Coordinates of C-alpha atoms in Angstrom, one line a residue:
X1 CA 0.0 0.0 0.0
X2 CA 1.3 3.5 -0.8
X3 CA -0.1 4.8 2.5
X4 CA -1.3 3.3 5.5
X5 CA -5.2 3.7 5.9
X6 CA -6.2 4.3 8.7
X7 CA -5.3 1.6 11.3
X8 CA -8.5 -0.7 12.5
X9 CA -8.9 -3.9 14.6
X10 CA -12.3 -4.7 15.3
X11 CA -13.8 -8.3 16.0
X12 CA -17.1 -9.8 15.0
X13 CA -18.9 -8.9 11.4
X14 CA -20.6 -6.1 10.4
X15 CA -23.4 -8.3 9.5
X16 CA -26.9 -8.7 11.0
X17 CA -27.4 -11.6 13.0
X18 CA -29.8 -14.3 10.9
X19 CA -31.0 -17.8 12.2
X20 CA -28.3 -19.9 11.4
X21 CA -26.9 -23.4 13.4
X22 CA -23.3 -22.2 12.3
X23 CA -21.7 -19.5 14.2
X24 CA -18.8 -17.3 12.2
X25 CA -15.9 -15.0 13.9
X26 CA -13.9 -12.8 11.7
X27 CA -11.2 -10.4 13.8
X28 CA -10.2 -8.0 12.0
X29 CA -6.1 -6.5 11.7
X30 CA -5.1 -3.0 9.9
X31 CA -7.0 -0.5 7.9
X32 CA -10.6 0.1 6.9
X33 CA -10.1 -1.8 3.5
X34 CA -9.6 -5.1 5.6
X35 CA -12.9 -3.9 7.3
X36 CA -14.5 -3.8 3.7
X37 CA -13.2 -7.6 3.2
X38 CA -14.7 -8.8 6.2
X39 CA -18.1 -7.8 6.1
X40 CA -18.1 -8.6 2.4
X41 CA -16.5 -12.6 3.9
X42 CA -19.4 -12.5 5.9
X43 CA -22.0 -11.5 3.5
X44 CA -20.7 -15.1 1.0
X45 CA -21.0 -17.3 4.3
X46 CA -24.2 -16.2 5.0
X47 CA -26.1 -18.5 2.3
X48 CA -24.3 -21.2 3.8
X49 CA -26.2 -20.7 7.2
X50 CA -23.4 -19.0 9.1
X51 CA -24.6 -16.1 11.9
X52 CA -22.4 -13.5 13.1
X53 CA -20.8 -14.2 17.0
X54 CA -18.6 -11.8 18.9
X55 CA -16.3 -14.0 20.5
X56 CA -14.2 -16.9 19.1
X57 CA -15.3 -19.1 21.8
X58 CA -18.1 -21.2 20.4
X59 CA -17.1 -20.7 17.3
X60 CA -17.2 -23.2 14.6
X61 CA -15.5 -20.9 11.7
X62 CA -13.1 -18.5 12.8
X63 CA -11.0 -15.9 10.1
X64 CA -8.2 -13.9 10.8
X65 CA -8.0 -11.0 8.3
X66 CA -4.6 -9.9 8.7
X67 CA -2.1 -6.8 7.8
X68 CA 0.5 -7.0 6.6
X69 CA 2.0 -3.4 6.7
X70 CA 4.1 -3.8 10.3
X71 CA 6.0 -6.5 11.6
X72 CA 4.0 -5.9 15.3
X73 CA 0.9 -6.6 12.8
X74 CA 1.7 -9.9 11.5
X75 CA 3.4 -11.0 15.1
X76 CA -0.4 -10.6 16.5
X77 CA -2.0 -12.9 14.2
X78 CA 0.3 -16.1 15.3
X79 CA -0.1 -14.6 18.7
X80 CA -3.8 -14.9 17.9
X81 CA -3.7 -18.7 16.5
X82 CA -1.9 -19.7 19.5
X83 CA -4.8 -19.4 21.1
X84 CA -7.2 -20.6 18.9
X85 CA -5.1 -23.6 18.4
X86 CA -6.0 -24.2 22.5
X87 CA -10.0 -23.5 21.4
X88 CA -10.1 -26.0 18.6
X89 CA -8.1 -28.7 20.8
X90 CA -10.5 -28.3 23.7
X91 CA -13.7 -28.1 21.8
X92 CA -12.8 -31.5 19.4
X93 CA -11.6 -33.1 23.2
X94 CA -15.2 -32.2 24.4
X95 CA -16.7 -33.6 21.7
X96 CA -18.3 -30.7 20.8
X97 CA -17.5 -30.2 16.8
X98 CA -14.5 -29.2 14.7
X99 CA -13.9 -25.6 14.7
X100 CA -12.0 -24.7 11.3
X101 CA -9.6 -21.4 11.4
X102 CA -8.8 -19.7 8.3
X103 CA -5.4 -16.9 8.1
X104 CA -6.7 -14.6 5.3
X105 CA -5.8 -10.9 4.0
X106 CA -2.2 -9.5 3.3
X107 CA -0.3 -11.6 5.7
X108 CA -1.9 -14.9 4.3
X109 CA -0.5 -13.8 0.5
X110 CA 2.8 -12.6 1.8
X111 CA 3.4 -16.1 4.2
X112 CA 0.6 -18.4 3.2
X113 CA 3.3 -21.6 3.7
X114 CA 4.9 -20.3 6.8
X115 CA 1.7 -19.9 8.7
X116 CA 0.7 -23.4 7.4
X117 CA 4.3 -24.5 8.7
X118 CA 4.3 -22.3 12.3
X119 CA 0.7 -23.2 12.9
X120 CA -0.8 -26.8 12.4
X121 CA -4.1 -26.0 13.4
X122 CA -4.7 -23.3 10.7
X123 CA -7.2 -25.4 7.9
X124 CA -7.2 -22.3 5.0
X125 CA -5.0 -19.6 3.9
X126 CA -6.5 -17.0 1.6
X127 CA -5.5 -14.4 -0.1
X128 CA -7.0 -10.8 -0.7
X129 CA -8.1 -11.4 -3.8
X130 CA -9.6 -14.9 -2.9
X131 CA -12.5 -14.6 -0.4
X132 CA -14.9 -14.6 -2.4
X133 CA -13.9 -18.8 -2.8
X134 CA -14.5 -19.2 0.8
X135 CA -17.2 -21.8 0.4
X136 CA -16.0 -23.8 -2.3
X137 CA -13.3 -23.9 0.1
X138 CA -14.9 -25.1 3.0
X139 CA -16.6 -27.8 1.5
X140 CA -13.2 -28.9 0.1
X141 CA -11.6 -28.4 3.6
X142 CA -14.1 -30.5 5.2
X143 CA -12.6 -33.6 3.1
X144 CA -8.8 -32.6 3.4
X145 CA -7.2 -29.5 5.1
X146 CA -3.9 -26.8 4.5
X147 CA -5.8 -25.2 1.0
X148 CA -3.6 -22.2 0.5
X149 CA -5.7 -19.7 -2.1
X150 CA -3.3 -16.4 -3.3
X151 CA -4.0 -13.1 -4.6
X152 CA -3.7 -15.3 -8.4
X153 CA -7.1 -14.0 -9.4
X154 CA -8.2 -10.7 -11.1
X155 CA -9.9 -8.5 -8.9
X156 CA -12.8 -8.1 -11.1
X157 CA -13.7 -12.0 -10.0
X158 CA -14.1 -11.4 -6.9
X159 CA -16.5 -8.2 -7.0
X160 CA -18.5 -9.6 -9.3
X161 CA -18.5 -13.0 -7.0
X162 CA -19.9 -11.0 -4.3
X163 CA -23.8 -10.9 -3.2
X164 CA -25.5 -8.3 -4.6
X165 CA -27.0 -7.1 -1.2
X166 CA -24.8 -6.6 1.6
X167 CA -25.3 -6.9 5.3
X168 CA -25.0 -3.3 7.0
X169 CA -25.3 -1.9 10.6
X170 CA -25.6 1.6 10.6
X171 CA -25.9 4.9 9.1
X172 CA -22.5 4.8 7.4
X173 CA -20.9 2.1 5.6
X174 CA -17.2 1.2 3.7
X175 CA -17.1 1.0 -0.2
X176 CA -14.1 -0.2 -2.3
X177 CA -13.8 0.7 -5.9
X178 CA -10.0 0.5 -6.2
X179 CA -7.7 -1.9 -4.9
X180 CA -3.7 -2.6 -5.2
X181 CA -1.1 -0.3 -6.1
X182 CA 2.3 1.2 -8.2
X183 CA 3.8 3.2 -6.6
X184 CA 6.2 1.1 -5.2
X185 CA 7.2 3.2 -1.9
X186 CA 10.4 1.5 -1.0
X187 CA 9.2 0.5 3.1
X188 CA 5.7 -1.1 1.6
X189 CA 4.7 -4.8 0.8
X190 CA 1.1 -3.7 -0.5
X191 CA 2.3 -3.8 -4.1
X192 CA 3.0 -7.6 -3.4
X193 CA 0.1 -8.3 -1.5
X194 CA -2.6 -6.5 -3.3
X195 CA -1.6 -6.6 -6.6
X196 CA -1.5 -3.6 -9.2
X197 CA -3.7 -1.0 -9.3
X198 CA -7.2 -1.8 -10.4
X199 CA -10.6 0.0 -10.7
X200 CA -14.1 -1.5 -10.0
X201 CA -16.5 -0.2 -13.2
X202 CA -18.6 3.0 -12.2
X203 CA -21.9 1.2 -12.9
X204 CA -21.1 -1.8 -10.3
X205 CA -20.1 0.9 -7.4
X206 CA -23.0 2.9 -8.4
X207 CA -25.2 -0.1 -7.6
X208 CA -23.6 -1.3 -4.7
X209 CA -23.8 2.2 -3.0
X210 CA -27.8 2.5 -3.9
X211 CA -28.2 -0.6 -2.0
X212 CA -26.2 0.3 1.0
X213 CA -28.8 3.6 0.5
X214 CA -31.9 1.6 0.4
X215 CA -30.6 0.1 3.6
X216 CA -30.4 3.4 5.2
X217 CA -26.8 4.1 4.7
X218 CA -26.6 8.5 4.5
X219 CA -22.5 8.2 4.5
X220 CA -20.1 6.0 2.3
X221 CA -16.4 5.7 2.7
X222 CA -14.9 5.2 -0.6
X223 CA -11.5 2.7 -0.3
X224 CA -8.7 1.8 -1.9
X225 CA -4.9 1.6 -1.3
X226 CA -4.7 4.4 -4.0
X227 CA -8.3 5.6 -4.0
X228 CA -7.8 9.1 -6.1
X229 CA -5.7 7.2 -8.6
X230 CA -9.3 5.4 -9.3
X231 CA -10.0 5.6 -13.1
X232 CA -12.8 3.3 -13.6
X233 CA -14.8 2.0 -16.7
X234 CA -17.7 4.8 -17.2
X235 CA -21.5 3.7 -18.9
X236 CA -20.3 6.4 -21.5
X237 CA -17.5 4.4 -22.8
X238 CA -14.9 6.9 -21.1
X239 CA -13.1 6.3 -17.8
X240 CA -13.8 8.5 -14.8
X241 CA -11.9 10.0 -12.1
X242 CA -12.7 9.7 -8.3
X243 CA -14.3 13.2 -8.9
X244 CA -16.9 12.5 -11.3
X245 CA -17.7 9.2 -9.2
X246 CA -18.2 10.9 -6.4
X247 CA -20.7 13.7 -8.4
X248 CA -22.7 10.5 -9.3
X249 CA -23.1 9.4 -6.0
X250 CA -24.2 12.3 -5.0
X251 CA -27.1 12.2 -6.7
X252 CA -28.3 8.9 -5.3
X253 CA -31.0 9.6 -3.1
X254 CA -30.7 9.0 0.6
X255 CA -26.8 9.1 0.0
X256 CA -25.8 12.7 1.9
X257 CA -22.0 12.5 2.6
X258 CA -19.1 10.9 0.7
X259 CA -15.6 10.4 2.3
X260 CA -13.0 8.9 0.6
X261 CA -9.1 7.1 1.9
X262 CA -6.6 6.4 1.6
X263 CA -4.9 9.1 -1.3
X264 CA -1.5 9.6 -2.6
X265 CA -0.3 14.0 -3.3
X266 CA 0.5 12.5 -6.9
X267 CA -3.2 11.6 -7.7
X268 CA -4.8 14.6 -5.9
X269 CA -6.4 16.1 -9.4
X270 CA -7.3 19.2 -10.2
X271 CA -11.2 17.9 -10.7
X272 CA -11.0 16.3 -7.5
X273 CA -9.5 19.5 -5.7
X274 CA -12.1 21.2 -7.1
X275 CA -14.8 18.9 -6.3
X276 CA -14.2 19.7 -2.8
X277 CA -15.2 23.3 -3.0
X278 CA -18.4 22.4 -5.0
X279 CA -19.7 19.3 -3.8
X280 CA -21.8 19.5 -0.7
X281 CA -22.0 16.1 -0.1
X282 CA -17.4 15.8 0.1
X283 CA -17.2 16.1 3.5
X284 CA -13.9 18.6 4.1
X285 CA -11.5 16.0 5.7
X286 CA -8.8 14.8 3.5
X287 CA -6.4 12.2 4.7
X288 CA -3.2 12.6 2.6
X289 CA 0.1 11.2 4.1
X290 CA 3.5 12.6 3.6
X291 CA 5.1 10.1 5.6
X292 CA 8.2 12.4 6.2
X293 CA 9.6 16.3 5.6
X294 CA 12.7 15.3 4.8
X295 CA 13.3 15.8 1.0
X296 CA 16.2 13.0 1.2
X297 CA 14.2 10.5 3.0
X298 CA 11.2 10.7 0.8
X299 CA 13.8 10.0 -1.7
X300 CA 14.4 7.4 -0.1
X301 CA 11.2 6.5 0.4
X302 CA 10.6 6.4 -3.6
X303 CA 7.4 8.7 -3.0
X304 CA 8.0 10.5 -5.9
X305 CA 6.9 13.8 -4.4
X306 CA 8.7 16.8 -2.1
X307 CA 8.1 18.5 0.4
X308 CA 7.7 21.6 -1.0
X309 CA 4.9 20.3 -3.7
X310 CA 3.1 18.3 -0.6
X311 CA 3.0 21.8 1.2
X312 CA 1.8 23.8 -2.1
X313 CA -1.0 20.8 -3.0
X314 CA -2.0 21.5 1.0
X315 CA -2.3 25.3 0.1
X316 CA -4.4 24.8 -3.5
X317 CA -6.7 21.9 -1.6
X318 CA -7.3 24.8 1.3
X319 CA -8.0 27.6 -1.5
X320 CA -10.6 25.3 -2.8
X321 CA -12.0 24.3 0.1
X322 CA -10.6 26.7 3.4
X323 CA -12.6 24.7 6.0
X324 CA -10.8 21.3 5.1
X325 CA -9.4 19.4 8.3
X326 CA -6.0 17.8 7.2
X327 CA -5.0 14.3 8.3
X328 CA -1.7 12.6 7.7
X329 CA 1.0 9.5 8.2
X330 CA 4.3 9.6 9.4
X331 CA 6.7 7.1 9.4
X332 CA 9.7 7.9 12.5
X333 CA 13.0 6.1 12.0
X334 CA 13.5 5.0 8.7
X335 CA 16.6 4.0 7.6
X336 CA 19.0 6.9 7.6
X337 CA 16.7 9.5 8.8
X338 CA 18.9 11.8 10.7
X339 CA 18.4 14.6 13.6
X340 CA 17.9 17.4 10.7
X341 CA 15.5 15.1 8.6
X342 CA 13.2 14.5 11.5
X343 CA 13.4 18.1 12.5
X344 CA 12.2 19.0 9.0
X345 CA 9.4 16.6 9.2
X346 CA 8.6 18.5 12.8
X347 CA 9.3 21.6 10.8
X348 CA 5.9 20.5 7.8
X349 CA 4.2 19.5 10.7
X350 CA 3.9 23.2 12.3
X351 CA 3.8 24.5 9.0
X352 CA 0.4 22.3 7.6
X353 CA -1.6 22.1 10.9
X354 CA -3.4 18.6 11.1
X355 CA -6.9 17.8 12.4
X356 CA -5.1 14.1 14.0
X357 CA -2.8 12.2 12.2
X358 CA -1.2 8.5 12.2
X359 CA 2.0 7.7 13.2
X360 CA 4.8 4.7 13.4
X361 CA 8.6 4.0 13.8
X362 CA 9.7 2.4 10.5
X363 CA 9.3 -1.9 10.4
X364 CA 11.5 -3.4 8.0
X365 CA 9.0 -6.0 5.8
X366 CA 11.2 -8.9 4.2
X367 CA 11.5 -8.3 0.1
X368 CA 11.4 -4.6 0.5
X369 CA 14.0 -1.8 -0.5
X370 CA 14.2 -0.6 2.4
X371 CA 15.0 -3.6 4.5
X372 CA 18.1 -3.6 3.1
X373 CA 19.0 -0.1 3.1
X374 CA 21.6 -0.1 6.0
X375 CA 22.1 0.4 9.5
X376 CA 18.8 1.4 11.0
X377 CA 18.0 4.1 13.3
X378 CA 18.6 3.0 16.9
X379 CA 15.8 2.0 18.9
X380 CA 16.1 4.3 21.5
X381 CA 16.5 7.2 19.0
X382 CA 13.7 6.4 17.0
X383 CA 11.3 6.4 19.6
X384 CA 12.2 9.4 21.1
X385 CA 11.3 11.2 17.9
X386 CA 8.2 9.1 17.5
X387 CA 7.1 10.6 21.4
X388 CA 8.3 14.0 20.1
X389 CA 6.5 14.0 16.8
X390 CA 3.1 12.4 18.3
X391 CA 3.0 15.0 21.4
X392 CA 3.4 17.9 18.6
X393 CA 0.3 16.2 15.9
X394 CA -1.6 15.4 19.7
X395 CA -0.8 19.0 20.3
X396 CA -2.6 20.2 17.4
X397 CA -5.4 17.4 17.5
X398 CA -6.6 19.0 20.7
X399 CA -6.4 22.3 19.5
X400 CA -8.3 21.4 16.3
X401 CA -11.5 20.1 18.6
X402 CA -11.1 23.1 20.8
X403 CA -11.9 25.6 18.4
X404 CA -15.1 24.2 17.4
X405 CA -16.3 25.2 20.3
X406 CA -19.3 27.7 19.6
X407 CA -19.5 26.5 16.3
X408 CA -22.6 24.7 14.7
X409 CA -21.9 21.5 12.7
X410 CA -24.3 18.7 11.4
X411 CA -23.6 15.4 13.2
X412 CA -24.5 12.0 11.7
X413 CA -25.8 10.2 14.8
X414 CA -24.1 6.2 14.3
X415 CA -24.7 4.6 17.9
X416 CA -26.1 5.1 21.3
X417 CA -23.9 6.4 23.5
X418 CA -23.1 5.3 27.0
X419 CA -24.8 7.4 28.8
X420 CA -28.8 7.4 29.4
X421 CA -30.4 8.6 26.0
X422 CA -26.9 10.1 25.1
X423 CA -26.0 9.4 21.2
X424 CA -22.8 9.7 19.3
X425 CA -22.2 10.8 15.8
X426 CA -19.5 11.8 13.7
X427 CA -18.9 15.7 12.7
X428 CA -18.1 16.8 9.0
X429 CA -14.3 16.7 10.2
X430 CA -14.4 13.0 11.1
X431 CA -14.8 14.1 14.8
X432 CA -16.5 11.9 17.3
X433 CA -19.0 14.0 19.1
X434 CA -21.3 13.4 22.2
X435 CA -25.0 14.7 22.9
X436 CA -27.3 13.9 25.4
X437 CA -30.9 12.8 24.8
X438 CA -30.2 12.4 21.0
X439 CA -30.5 8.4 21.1
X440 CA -34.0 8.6 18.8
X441 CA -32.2 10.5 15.8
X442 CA -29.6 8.0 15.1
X443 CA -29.6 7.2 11.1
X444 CA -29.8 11.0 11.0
X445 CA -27.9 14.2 10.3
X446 CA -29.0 17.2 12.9
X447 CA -27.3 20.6 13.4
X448 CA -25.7 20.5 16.6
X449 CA -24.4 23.2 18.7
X450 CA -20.6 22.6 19.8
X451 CA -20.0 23.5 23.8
X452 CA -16.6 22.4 24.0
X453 CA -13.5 20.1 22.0
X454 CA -11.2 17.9 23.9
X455 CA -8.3 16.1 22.8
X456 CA -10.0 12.8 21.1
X457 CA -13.6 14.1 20.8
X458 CA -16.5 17.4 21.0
X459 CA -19.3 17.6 23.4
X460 CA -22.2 18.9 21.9
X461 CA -26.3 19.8 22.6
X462 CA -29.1 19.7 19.9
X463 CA -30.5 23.4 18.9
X464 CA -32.7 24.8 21.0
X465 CA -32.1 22.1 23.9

């Protein structure tokens, strides 16, 4: 992946719960595309009678989608199977059924035969590009195990493998419509993992997102490892840009905000620039990594981009649209970076301002550039800059929240809140916010009145409360 979306690790399926005597547990490792994936696994088990359960215990098909991006990442998942291996032990010396375990997503591509070799009780490895497979599978799993299933397939097969009606819970929802990438950023295994880049056709996002409508989505998140590099097929014979996608979804009823992540400053267009100053429905939150200030080290980095054109793209996105809340990645340690090139990335930091931001000391992934590029940063070094650099983007995090206070912004109300009749819902900017006796207007977008902004969240009131 050119960028790191941002980092998710959820548990459990996205699915609503249906009768079903088979009981399904997907956890979920790294960013919101692996989100995407699992929900979309869940929706192809479904037909074969498997429910939703939020714990691995009981369990009689468990899935790992992994990541793939950090060494930490990929050390969870045979944390993970450890355990399971201990579940699926117990529950065949109780007599109580096989539980199969499937290792899928970027770390099953990347090390499909080591995890079969480290891990016995794993029965299926599958690959990104695979899922859509999983029951065929199953049913051959159930006769012999240790299938391993890559990334061999075009995309293309498995979207249009995919149920046409997906299983949603809540007012927003994730949407791929690119996948893979080429840029080649020398710290990344994503072009290895996910394959080049590729673009679902406008007509089959188009439908997908009027369904998630019909089901009462109001907000889509549009993915892809590359997303504003998307240039799929058009009904008019010509191939649109992420900017006239997102002017047709617009337009479908129902649908009221768009999102999109994770980009890359070479594919931020002009159209799509200016589509956030014209399009109401662009909400005014771009996430756009850097990764680092440091002209050399972005060299190094093979991001094909500066600095100074990262800082001037910042400026003509702002002109277009001055209300946009800027969020970024950084990566702290990478080989060679020295105590002038982090200062210089400290240096774009003050300089762009960012609504919150993602950061990580450098992991070495086997088969990259980088991994071989020398002597690394020392530990202790590296993750003093990491504390310095992440104090400074928490720094202006908190002050971003703070000055919303006295503002107005609509709020999507997604979930109850803890709290009595208290609801939570997500500003324009991505923001979390709080109000009290706002559970009944979840599923909807209400002005709310901003009393105060902390460092991870806003505190809000409805008008005329």
């Amino acid at each position: 992946m050119t960028d790191t979306l941002v980092p998710q690790e959820t548990s459990g399926s996205a699915a609503p719960a249906v009768p079903a005597a088979r009981r399904l547990f997907i956890k979920t490792y790294g960013c919101q595309m692996n989100v995407y994936d699992s929900e979309r696994m869940a929706d192809v088990l479904r037909p074969l009678g498997y429910a939703p359960t939020d714990t691995p215990e009981g369990a009689d098909f468990v899935i790992l989608n992994t990541c793939h991006i950090r060494e930490k990442a990929a050390e969870k998942v045979y944390s993970e199977l450890g355990k399971l291996r201990q579940m699926k032990e117990a529950r065949a010396a109780a007599g109580q059924g096989a539980m199969t375990i499937a290792v899928a997503g970027c770390v099953a591509q990347a090390e499909g035969e080591e995890i079969m070799r480290r891990q016995p009780a794993v029965d299926l490895v599958v690959g990104p590009q695979a899922y859509h497979q999983l029951p065929e599978l199953l049913t051959r799993t159930a006769r012999a195990r240790g299938e391993r299933i890559g990334a061999d397939f075009a995309p293309n097969e498995k979207f249009d493998a995919m149920p046409t009606v997906r299983g949603v819970n809540g007012p927003t929802a994730f949407l791929t419509v690119q996948e893979g990438c080429d840029k080649f950023c020398s710290f990344c295994v994503v072009p290895y993992t996910r394959g080049a880049e590729w673009s679902r056709p406008v007509l089959d996002v188009l439908a997908e997102a009027r369904g998630l409508a019909d089901q009462g989505v109001r907000e889509v998140t549009l993915l892809g490892q590359n997303v504003n590099a998307y240039d799929g097929a058009g009904p008019d014979g010509l191939v649109w840009t992420l900017a006239r996608l997102a002017r047709a979804l617009a337009d479908i009823p129902g649908l009221a905000r768009i999102r999109y992540t994770t980009s890359h400053p070479n594919d931020m267009s002009d159209d799509l620039i200016a589509a956030h100053g014209e399009l109401q429905a662009l909400m005014p939150y771009l996430h756009l990594p850097v990764q680092s200030g440091s002209d050399r080290i972005l060299r190094a980095m093979n991001r094909k981009h500066g600095r100074q054109t990262y800082i001037d793209l910042i400026g003509r996105i702002r002109q277009a649209r001055p209300d946009m809340a800027i969020s970024g990645d950084f990566i702290v340690g990478f080989p060679g970076e020295t105590d002038r090139d982090f200062e210089d990335t400290l240096g774009l930091v003050r300089e762009i301002g960012y609504a919150s931001a993602f950061s990580f000391l450098y992991s070495p992934r086997p088969g990259t550039p980088a991994a071989s590029m020398g002597a690394p940063v020392p530990a202790d070094v590296a993750l003093a800059r990491l504390h310095a650099l992440q104090a400074l983007l928490l720094e202006q995090q908190t002050a971003f929240n703070v000055s919303q206070a006295g503002l107005t912004l609509d709020v999507l109300f997604e979930k109850k809140g803890r709290h009595g009749a208290q609801a939570i819902g997500r500003s324009p900017y991505l923001q979390s916010v709080h109000v009290e006796d706002a559970d009944h207007l979840i599923g909807q977008i209400v002005p709310v009145r901003i009393e105060h902004g902390q460092q991870n969240s806003l505190k809000g009131r409805l008008i005329g409360a």
